[in-house]
CSV table of C-alpha atoms in Angstrom, one decimal:
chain,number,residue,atom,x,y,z
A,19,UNK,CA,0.0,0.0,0.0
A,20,UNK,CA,1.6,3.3,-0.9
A,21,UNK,CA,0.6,6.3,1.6
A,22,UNK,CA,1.9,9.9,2.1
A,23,UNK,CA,5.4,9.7,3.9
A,24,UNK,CA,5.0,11.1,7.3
A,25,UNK,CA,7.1,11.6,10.4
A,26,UNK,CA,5.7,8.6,12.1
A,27,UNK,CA,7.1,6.7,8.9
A,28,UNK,CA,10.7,8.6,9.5
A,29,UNK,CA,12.6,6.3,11.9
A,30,UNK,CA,12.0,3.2,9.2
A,31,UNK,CA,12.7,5.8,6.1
A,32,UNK,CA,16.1,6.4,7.9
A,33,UNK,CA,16.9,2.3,8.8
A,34,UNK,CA,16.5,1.8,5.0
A,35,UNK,CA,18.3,4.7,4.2
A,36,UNK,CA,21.2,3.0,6.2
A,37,UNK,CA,21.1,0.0,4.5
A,38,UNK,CA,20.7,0.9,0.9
A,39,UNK,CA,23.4,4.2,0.6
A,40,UNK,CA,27.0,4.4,1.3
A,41,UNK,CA,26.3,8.0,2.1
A,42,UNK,CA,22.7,8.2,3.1
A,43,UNK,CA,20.9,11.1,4.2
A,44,UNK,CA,21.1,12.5,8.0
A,45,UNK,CA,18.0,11.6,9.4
A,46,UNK,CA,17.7,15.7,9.8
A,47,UNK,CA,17.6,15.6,6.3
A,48,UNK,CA,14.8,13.3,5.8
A,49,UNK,CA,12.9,15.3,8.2
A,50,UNK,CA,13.3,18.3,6.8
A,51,UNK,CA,12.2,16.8,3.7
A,52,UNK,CA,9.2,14.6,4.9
A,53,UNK,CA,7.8,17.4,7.6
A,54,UNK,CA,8.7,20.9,7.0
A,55,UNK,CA,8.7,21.1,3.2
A,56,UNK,CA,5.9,22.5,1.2
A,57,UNK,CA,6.7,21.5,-2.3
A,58,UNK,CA,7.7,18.2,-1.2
A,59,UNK,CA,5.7,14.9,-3.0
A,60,UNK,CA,6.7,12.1,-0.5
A,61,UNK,CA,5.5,8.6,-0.4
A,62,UNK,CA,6.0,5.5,1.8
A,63,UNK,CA,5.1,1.5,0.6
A,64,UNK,CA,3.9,0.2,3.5
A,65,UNK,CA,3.4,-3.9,3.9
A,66,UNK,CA,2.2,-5.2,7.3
A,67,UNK,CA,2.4,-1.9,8.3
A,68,UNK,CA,5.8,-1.5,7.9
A,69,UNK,CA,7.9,0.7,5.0
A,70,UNK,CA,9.5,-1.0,2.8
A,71,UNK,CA,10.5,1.4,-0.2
A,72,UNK,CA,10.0,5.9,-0.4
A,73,UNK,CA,10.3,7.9,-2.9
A,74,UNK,CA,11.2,11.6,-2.0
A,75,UNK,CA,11.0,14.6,-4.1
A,76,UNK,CA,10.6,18.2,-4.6
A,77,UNK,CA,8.2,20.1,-6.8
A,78,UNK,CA,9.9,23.2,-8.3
A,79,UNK,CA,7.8,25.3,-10.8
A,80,UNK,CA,6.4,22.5,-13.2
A,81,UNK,CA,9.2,19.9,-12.8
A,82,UNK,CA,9.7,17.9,-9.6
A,83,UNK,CA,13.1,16.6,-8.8
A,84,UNK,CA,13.3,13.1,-7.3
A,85,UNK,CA,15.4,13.6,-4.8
A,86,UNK,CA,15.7,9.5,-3.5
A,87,UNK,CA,14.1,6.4,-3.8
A,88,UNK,CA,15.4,3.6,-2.5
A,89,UNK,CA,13.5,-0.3,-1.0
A,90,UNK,CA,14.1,-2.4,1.9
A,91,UNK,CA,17.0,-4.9,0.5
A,92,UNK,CA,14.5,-7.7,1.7
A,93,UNK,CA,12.0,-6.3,-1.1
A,94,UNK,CA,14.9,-5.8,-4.0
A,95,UNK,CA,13.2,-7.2,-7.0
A,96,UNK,CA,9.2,-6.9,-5.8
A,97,UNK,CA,8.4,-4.3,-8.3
A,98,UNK,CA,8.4,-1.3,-5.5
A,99,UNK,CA,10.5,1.2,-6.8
A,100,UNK,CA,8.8,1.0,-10.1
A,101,UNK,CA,5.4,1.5,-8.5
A,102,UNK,CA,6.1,4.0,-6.3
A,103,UNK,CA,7.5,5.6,-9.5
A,104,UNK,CA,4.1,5.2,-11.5
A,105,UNK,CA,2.4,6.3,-8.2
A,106,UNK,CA,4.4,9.9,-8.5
A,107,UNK,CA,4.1,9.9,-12.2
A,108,UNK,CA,0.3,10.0,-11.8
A,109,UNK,CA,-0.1,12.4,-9.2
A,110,UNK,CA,2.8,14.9,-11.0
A,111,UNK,CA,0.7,14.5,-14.3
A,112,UNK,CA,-2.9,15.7,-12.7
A,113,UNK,CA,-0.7,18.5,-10.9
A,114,UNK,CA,0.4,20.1,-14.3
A,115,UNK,CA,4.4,19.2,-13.6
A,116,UNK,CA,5.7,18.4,-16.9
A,117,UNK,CA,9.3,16.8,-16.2
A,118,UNK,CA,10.4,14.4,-14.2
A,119,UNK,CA,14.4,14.9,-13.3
A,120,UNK,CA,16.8,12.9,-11.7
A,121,UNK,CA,20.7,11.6,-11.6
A,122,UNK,CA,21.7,7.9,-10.3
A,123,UNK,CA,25.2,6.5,-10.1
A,124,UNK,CA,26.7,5.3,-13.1
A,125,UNK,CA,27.1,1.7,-11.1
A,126,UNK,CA,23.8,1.4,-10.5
A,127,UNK,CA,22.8,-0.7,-13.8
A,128,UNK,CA,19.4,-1.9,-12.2
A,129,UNK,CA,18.3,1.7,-11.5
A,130,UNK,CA,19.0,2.8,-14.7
A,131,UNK,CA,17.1,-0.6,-16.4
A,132,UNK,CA,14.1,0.9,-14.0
A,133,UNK,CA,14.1,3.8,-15.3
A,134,UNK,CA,14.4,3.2,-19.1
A,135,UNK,CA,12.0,0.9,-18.5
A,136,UNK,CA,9.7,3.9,-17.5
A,137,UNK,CA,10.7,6.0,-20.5
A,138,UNK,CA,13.3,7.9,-18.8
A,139,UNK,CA,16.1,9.5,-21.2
A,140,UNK,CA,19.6,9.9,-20.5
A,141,UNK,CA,20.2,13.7,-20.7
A,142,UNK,CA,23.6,14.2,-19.3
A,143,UNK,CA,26.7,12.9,-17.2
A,144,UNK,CA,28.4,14.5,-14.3
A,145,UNK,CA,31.9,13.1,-13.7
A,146,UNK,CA,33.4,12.3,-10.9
A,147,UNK,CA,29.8,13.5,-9.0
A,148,UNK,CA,29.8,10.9,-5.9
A,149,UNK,CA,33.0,10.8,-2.6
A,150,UNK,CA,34.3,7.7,-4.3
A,151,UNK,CA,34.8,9.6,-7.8
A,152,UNK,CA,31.5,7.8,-9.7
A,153,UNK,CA,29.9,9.5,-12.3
A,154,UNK,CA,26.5,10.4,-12.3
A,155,UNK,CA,23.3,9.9,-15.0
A,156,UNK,CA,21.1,12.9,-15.4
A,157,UNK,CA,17.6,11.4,-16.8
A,158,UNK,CA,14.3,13.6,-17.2
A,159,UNK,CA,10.8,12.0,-18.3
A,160,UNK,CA,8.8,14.3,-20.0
A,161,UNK,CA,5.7,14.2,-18.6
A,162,UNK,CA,3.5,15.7,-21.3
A,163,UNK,CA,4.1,13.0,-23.9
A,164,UNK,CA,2.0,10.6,-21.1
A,165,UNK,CA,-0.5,13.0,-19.9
């Protein structure tokens, strides 16, 4: 079940967040993201009442910015990521956002398959972008060709 992210849902936000980054977020972060933000467009998958996957992002003008999405490594491979992805993409498209942008590690080949999958393009590289000198994947999804 996918909900609005709230701070009751922060502590379990932040465990995943440990899990799934080398550098995650500061649990300040995520707060200031889930509770205190406006333009935010946050979204928890909940099963048994637990969260298993977010997706966290920012509307900005028309375009929103996912900011991170990651799943419980317990859940890697349930489909998750991709329907918290179609959840956003819905909501975004009856809001009158019209781009979709993002940037994910040049390691991370399963992201990328998830996102080209969704119609994502590849619009630019940053080099050298993450602590450990990995490049980074700019992709936008233009939300007007699906509305």
């Amino acid at each position: 079940m996918i909900q609005s992210a709230k701070e009751k849902h922060l502590e379990e936000i932040f465990k995943i967040e440990k899990r799934v980054f080398q550098k995650p977020w500061s649990k300040e972060q995520l707060e200031n993201d889930i509770v205190f933000s406006a333009n935010s467009e946050n979204w928890v998958y909940l099963k048994n009442h637990k969260v298993v996957g977010y997706i966290l992002g920012w509307k900005i003008k028309d375009e929103y910015h996912l900011n991170n999405i990651a799943v419980h490594p317990d859940f890697i491979r349930s489909r998750i990521g991709t329907k918290l992805i179609l959840h956003i993409i819905s909501l975004l498209i009856s809001s009158n956002i019209n781009v979709i942008l993002l940037d994910v590690s040049a390691n991370n080949i399963s992201a990328q398959q998830c996102y080209q999958s969704l119609g994502f393009t590849t619009v630019g590289l940053r080099k050298d972008y993450y602590q450990q000198g990995d490049d980074t994947i700019l992709y936008n999804l233009d939300l007007t060709k699906n509305g």
